[in-house]
Short mmCIF file of C-alpha atoms in Angstrom, two decimals:
data_model
loop_
_atom_site.label_atom_id
_atom_site.label_comp_id
_atom_site.label_asym_id
_atom_site.label_seq_id
_atom_site.Cartn_x
_atom_site.Cartn_y
_atom_site.Cartn_z
CA MET A 1 -89.44 0.48 -88.53
CA LYS A 2 -87.90 -2.21 -90.74
CA PHE A 3 -84.22 -2.04 -91.70
CA THR A 4 -81.55 -4.02 -93.54
CA LYS A 5 -77.92 -4.18 -92.45
CA MET A 6 -75.51 -4.32 -95.44
CA HIS A 7 -71.83 -3.79 -96.14
CA GLY A 8 -69.37 -3.28 -98.97
CA CYS A 9 -65.92 -4.57 -97.94
CA GLY A 10 -66.86 -4.09 -94.29
CA ASN A 11 -68.04 -0.49 -94.74
CA ASP A 12 -71.42 -1.16 -93.10
CA TYR A 13 -74.61 0.88 -93.13
CA ILE A 14 -78.20 0.52 -92.00
CA TYR A 15 -80.59 0.75 -94.97
CA ILE A 16 -84.14 2.05 -94.59
CA SER A 17 -86.75 2.22 -97.33
CA GLY A 18 -88.19 5.69 -97.84
CA PHE A 19 -90.93 4.03 -99.87
CA THR A 20 -92.47 2.47 -96.75
CA GLU A 21 -90.98 4.24 -93.73
CA LYS A 22 -91.97 7.88 -93.21
CA ILE A 23 -89.45 9.75 -91.07
CA THR A 24 -89.23 13.55 -91.00
CA GLN A 25 -85.99 15.31 -91.91
CA GLU A 26 -85.86 16.82 -88.42
CA GLU A 27 -85.94 13.36 -86.82
CA LYS A 28 -83.24 11.80 -88.97
CA PRO A 29 -79.95 13.13 -87.45
CA GLU A 30 -80.80 11.94 -83.92
CA LEU A 31 -82.25 8.66 -85.21
CA VAL A 32 -79.10 8.03 -87.25
CA GLN A 33 -76.90 8.47 -84.18
CA ARG A 34 -79.03 6.03 -82.19
CA LEU A 35 -79.14 3.41 -84.92
CA SER A 36 -75.42 3.67 -85.71
CA ASP A 37 -74.26 3.20 -82.12
CA ARG A 38 -72.42 -0.14 -81.97
CA HIS A 39 -73.19 -0.70 -78.29
CA PHE A 40 -76.72 0.61 -77.80
CA GLY A 41 -78.06 0.55 -81.37
CA ILE A 42 -77.86 -1.64 -84.46
CA GLY A 43 -74.31 -0.54 -85.23
CA GLY A 44 -72.92 0.83 -88.46
CA ASP A 45 -70.84 3.52 -90.17
CA GLY A 46 -74.08 5.42 -90.77
CA VAL A 47 -77.59 5.16 -92.20
CA ILE A 48 -78.75 5.27 -95.81
CA PHE A 49 -82.36 5.99 -96.77
CA ILE A 50 -83.48 4.66 -100.17
CA ASN A 51 -86.09 7.02 -101.59
CA PRO A 52 -88.12 7.56 -104.76
CA SER A 53 -86.61 9.98 -107.28
CA ASP A 54 -88.01 12.00 -110.16
CA GLU A 55 -84.57 12.43 -111.80
CA ALA A 56 -83.18 8.89 -111.39
CA ASP A 57 -84.40 5.38 -110.65
CA PHE A 58 -83.76 5.86 -106.93
CA GLU A 59 -82.35 8.37 -104.46
CA MET A 60 -79.68 7.58 -101.86
CA GLU A 61 -79.90 9.81 -98.78
CA MET A 62 -76.77 9.14 -96.74
CA TYR A 63 -75.87 10.08 -93.16
CA ASN A 64 -72.61 9.57 -91.26
CA ALA A 65 -72.70 7.91 -87.86
CA ASP A 66 -72.65 11.30 -86.12
CA GLY A 67 -75.88 12.33 -87.87
CA SER A 68 -74.26 14.64 -90.43
CA ARG A 69 -75.18 14.39 -94.12
CA ALA A 70 -72.67 13.07 -96.62
CA GLU A 71 -72.69 13.67 -100.35
CA MET A 72 -71.65 10.26 -101.64
CA CYS A 73 -70.61 6.78 -100.52
CA GLY A 74 -69.15 4.33 -103.02
CA ASN A 75 -69.67 1.23 -100.88
CA GLY A 76 -73.11 2.47 -99.86
CA ILE A 77 -74.35 3.04 -103.39
CA ARG A 78 -73.36 -0.51 -104.40
CA CYS A 79 -75.47 -1.82 -101.52
CA VAL A 80 -78.36 0.38 -102.62
CA ALA A 81 -78.22 -1.41 -105.97
CA LYS A 82 -78.33 -4.79 -104.28
CA TYR A 83 -81.18 -3.71 -102.01
CA VAL A 84 -83.47 -2.47 -104.78
CA TYR A 85 -82.83 -5.46 -107.07
CA ASP A 86 -82.94 -8.21 -104.46
CA LYS A 87 -86.16 -6.80 -102.97
CA GLY A 88 -87.85 -6.54 -106.37
CA LEU A 89 -87.99 -2.73 -106.55
CA THR A 90 -86.43 -3.04 -110.01
CA ASP A 91 -85.69 -5.80 -112.48
CA LYS A 92 -83.07 -3.79 -114.35
CA THR A 93 -79.37 -4.58 -114.15
CA ASN A 94 -78.42 -1.05 -115.20
CA ILE A 95 -79.84 1.62 -112.91
CA SER A 96 -79.30 5.25 -111.92
CA VAL A 97 -79.11 6.56 -108.36
CA MET A 98 -79.29 10.18 -107.25
CA SER A 99 -77.28 11.35 -104.23
CA CYS A 100 -77.11 15.01 -103.19
CA GLY A 101 -78.02 16.16 -106.69
CA GLN A 102 -75.53 13.88 -108.45
CA ILE A 103 -76.67 10.96 -110.59
CA LYS A 104 -74.49 7.83 -110.71
CA TYR A 105 -74.94 4.96 -113.16
CA LEU A 106 -74.57 1.39 -111.93
CA GLN A 107 -74.15 -1.99 -113.60
CA LEU A 108 -75.31 -4.94 -111.50
CA PHE A 109 -73.66 -8.38 -111.70
CA LEU A 110 -75.81 -11.29 -110.54
CA LYS A 111 -75.11 -14.63 -108.88
CA GLU A 112 -78.02 -17.03 -108.37
CA ASN A 113 -80.40 -14.17 -109.25
CA LYS A 114 -79.04 -11.93 -106.48
CA VAL A 115 -76.68 -8.98 -106.87
CA ASP A 116 -73.13 -10.12 -106.11
CA SER A 117 -71.08 -7.10 -107.22
CA VAL A 118 -71.65 -3.71 -108.79
CA ARG A 119 -69.73 -1.46 -111.16
CA VAL A 120 -70.35 2.24 -110.62
CA ASN A 121 -69.57 5.13 -112.94
CA MET A 122 -68.43 7.56 -110.26
CA GLY A 123 -68.04 10.46 -112.70
CA ALA A 124 -65.14 12.85 -113.13
CA PRO A 125 -62.79 13.61 -110.25
CA LYS A 126 -62.70 17.25 -109.18
CA LEU A 127 -59.23 18.63 -108.63
CA GLN A 128 -59.79 22.35 -108.27
CA ALA A 129 -59.25 23.68 -104.76
CA GLY A 130 -62.52 25.57 -104.65
CA GLN A 131 -64.54 22.50 -105.62
CA ILE A 132 -63.06 20.14 -103.02
CA PRO A 133 -62.76 22.52 -100.99
CA VAL A 134 -59.24 22.92 -99.64
CA ILE A 135 -57.36 26.05 -98.69
CA VAL A 136 -54.37 26.45 -100.99
CA SER A 137 -50.97 27.11 -99.45
CA GLY A 138 -47.49 27.39 -100.88
CA GLY A 139 -46.79 31.03 -100.12
CA LYS A 140 -48.63 32.43 -103.14
CA ASN A 141 -51.34 34.30 -101.28
CA ASP A 142 -53.12 34.08 -97.96
CA THR A 143 -56.36 32.24 -98.60
CA GLY A 144 -59.62 31.49 -96.88
CA PHE A 145 -63.05 30.03 -97.57
CA ASP A 146 -66.37 31.86 -97.85
CA HIS A 147 -69.00 29.41 -96.56
CA GLU A 148 -71.91 31.52 -97.83
CA SER A 149 -70.73 31.66 -101.44
CA GLY A 150 -68.76 28.40 -101.37
CA THR A 151 -65.63 29.99 -102.84
CA VAL A 152 -61.97 30.22 -101.90
CA TRP A 153 -60.67 33.77 -101.59
CA THR A 154 -57.30 35.48 -101.27
CA LYS A 155 -56.22 38.77 -99.80
CA GLU A 156 -55.70 39.93 -103.36
CA ASN A 157 -59.19 38.64 -104.25
CA ASN A 158 -57.77 36.60 -107.11
CA VAL A 159 -60.54 34.06 -106.66
CA ASP A 160 -60.51 32.51 -110.13
CA GLU A 161 -56.81 31.66 -109.99
CA VAL A 162 -57.01 30.06 -106.55
CA GLU A 163 -60.23 28.16 -107.23
CA LYS A 164 -58.68 26.54 -110.29
CA GLU A 165 -55.47 25.57 -108.56
CA SER A 166 -55.02 21.88 -107.77
CA VAL A 167 -53.39 20.44 -104.66
CA ILE A 168 -50.99 17.70 -105.75
CA ASP A 169 -48.16 16.46 -103.52
CA GLU A 170 -48.51 19.59 -101.41
CA PRO A 171 -47.15 19.81 -97.86
CA ILE A 172 -49.46 20.03 -94.88
CA THR A 173 -48.41 20.21 -91.22
CA VAL A 174 -50.50 18.16 -88.80
CA GLN A 175 -49.59 17.89 -85.12
CA GLY A 176 -46.16 19.34 -85.83
CA LYS A 177 -45.31 16.82 -88.58
CA GLU A 178 -45.19 17.54 -92.29
CA TYR A 179 -47.03 15.26 -94.72
CA LYS A 180 -47.57 15.44 -98.47
CA MET A 181 -51.17 15.33 -99.67
CA THR A 182 -53.07 15.22 -102.94
CA CYS A 183 -56.67 16.43 -102.73
CA VAL A 184 -59.54 15.07 -104.82
CA SER A 185 -63.31 15.36 -104.67
CA MET A 186 -65.37 12.37 -105.77
CA GLY A 187 -68.59 14.08 -104.70
CA ASN A 188 -67.11 14.40 -101.22
CA PRO A 189 -63.67 15.71 -100.20
CA HIS A 190 -60.55 13.55 -99.86
CA ALA A 191 -56.91 14.12 -98.93
CA VAL A 192 -54.63 11.28 -100.01
CA VAL A 193 -51.37 10.85 -98.09
CA PHE A 194 -48.70 8.41 -99.27
CA MET A 195 -46.69 6.54 -96.63
CA ASP A 196 -44.15 3.71 -96.41
CA ASN A 197 -46.11 1.90 -93.68
CA VAL A 198 -49.85 2.12 -93.07
CA ALA A 199 -50.28 -1.12 -91.11
CA ASP A 200 -48.74 0.37 -87.96
CA LEU A 201 -50.26 3.84 -88.36
CA GLU A 202 -51.98 5.11 -85.20
CA ILE A 203 -54.84 6.40 -87.30
CA GLU A 204 -57.13 7.10 -84.34
CA LYS A 205 -54.60 9.68 -83.13
CA ILE A 206 -53.80 11.45 -86.39
CA GLY A 207 -57.13 11.00 -88.22
CA PRO A 208 -59.19 13.56 -86.26
CA HIS A 209 -56.48 16.20 -86.73
CA PHE A 210 -56.61 15.78 -90.51
CA GLU A 211 -60.42 15.72 -90.50
CA ASN A 212 -60.71 19.01 -88.62
CA HIS A 213 -57.64 20.78 -90.00
CA GLU A 214 -58.16 24.47 -90.76
CA ARG A 215 -57.33 23.91 -94.43
CA PHE A 216 -60.51 21.84 -94.92
CA PRO A 217 -63.58 24.08 -94.55
CA ASN A 218 -66.04 21.16 -94.81
CA ARG A 219 -63.78 18.70 -92.99
CA ILE A 220 -62.05 15.93 -94.94
CA ASN A 221 -61.83 12.19 -95.51
CA THR A 222 -58.18 11.13 -95.31
CA GLU A 223 -56.66 8.14 -97.09
CA PHE A 224 -53.28 6.84 -95.89
CA VAL A 225 -51.79 4.85 -98.77
CA LYS A 226 -48.85 2.54 -99.39
CA VAL A 227 -48.10 1.77 -103.04
CA LEU A 228 -47.29 -1.95 -103.43
CA ASP A 229 -46.73 -1.97 -107.20
CA ARG A 230 -48.07 -0.31 -110.37
CA LYS A 231 -51.39 -2.16 -110.06
CA THR A 232 -51.87 -2.53 -106.31
CA VAL A 233 -52.04 -0.25 -103.28
CA GLN A 234 -52.84 -0.70 -99.60
CA MET A 235 -55.11 1.88 -97.96
CA ARG A 236 -56.52 2.83 -94.58
CA VAL A 237 -59.12 5.57 -94.29
CA TRP A 238 -60.35 8.03 -91.69
CA GLU A 239 -63.85 9.20 -92.65
CA ARG A 240 -65.23 12.50 -91.43
CA GLY A 241 -68.11 12.07 -89.04
CA THR A 242 -67.39 8.36 -88.51
CA GLY A 243 -63.71 7.58 -87.85
CA GLU A 244 -61.74 4.69 -89.31
CA THR A 245 -63.83 2.41 -91.51
CA LEU A 246 -62.92 -0.91 -93.09
CA ALA A 247 -63.39 0.53 -96.58
CA CYS A 248 -64.36 3.72 -98.43
CA GLY A 249 -65.46 3.56 -102.06
CA THR A 250 -65.02 7.22 -102.92
CA GLY A 251 -61.74 7.11 -100.99
CA CYS A 252 -60.53 4.29 -103.24
CA CYS A 253 -61.45 6.38 -106.29
CA ALA A 254 -59.64 9.44 -104.92
CA THR A 255 -56.63 7.29 -104.04
CA VAL A 256 -56.21 5.92 -107.55
CA VAL A 257 -56.64 9.38 -109.09
CA ALA A 258 -53.95 10.67 -106.71
CA CYS A 259 -51.69 7.72 -107.56
CA VAL A 260 -51.97 8.43 -111.29
CA LEU A 261 -51.46 12.17 -110.83
CA ASN A 262 -48.25 11.46 -108.90
CA GLY A 263 -47.04 8.90 -111.47
CA LEU A 264 -47.13 6.02 -108.97
CA THR A 265 -49.50 3.52 -110.61
CA ASP A 266 -51.28 2.54 -113.82
CA ASP A 267 -54.85 3.65 -114.51
CA THR A 268 -56.44 0.41 -113.20
CA VAL A 269 -55.58 -0.44 -109.61
CA THR A 270 -56.69 -2.93 -106.97
CA VAL A 271 -57.07 -1.18 -103.62
CA LYS A 272 -56.49 -3.46 -100.64
CA LEU A 273 -58.54 -2.41 -97.61
CA LEU A 274 -59.05 -3.75 -94.11
CA GLY A 275 -62.41 -5.15 -95.27
CA GLY A 276 -61.56 -6.46 -98.74
CA GLU A 277 -60.57 -5.28 -102.21
CA ILE A 278 -62.05 -2.82 -104.69
CA GLU A 279 -60.97 -2.32 -108.31
CA ILE A 280 -60.74 1.25 -109.60
CA THR A 281 -60.17 2.42 -113.17
CA TRP A 282 -59.63 6.04 -114.16
CA ASP A 283 -60.50 6.37 -117.85
CA ARG A 284 -58.48 9.50 -118.41
CA GLU A 285 -59.60 9.98 -122.00
CA ALA A 286 -63.24 10.18 -120.90
CA ASP A 287 -62.24 11.56 -117.46
CA LEU A 288 -64.46 9.04 -115.68
CA VAL A 289 -63.68 6.89 -112.65
CA TYR A 290 -65.18 3.38 -112.42
CA MET A 291 -65.44 1.41 -109.19
CA THR A 292 -66.18 -2.33 -109.00
CA GLY A 293 -66.75 -4.17 -105.73
CA PRO A 294 -69.00 -6.46 -103.70
CA ALA A 295 -72.30 -5.75 -101.93
CA VAL A 296 -73.46 -7.98 -99.08
CA THR A 297 -76.63 -8.25 -97.00
CA VAL A 298 -75.85 -9.07 -93.35
CA PHE A 299 -79.27 -9.28 -91.71
CA GLU A 300 -82.70 -7.68 -91.51
CA GLY A 301 -84.67 -6.57 -88.50
CA GLU A 302 -87.18 -4.18 -86.97
CA TRP A 303 -86.43 -1.19 -84.75
CA SER A 304 -89.15 -0.15 -82.35
#
């Protein structure tokens, strides 16, 4: 089985062509875990299969390192664009990619006839509790989450009101300490937490407790953010199913949306990550978030 190792700001995945490699859905979770292992496998934050699509130019089928499916990956989708162009699967510099039923539109920027960076229309951020999902607190009503119907409920069954409620600068208690979070879905769920110091954060200790907190029915990606100025923030991220990664594209998008909602930054922000920088713009008039960042091929190989 042939593969390509790629990364966007250090957020690295193993890319496999669904055009040429035929792997059953039942085989994929275990295979993903084996491939992603950094000691006994290839090593990566997960695996992305690039498949044909009837609705878009291509489909991105993404898995976290633990074998669980993920809805969207901003760094991953940029690398998909580089993969399909550099390998001659398309000659277009504007393409569409489907991921978990959502179509994203990408603009490819070339250097020496290879994709160097990609701008992605990530769509509108979702802020309603039921769409993220996150259990609403604040003493209004006791709430829960119905996994079968995918809705938030309350003891008073006032579902519509709770589903539409947003979670902005809301307290959450994790390991006995209170934090303030703003929750955003960019196709997958994010909780953004603002802090004065993220460099010294013991993220490996606190990250799993956010990820598996009872208020997040589908687990959560958590961004720990320090605002440097109106146009720049520093971010570290704990991704569900993977752990700390060097970058998270959707997390950058959620972070900037949260910054704007809390009045902390302008609409265009450079997000500084452990693995590099990504520029995010929230066009609030159109309610669309745009992400621009690099895509890099590391190496290619064959797994037997």
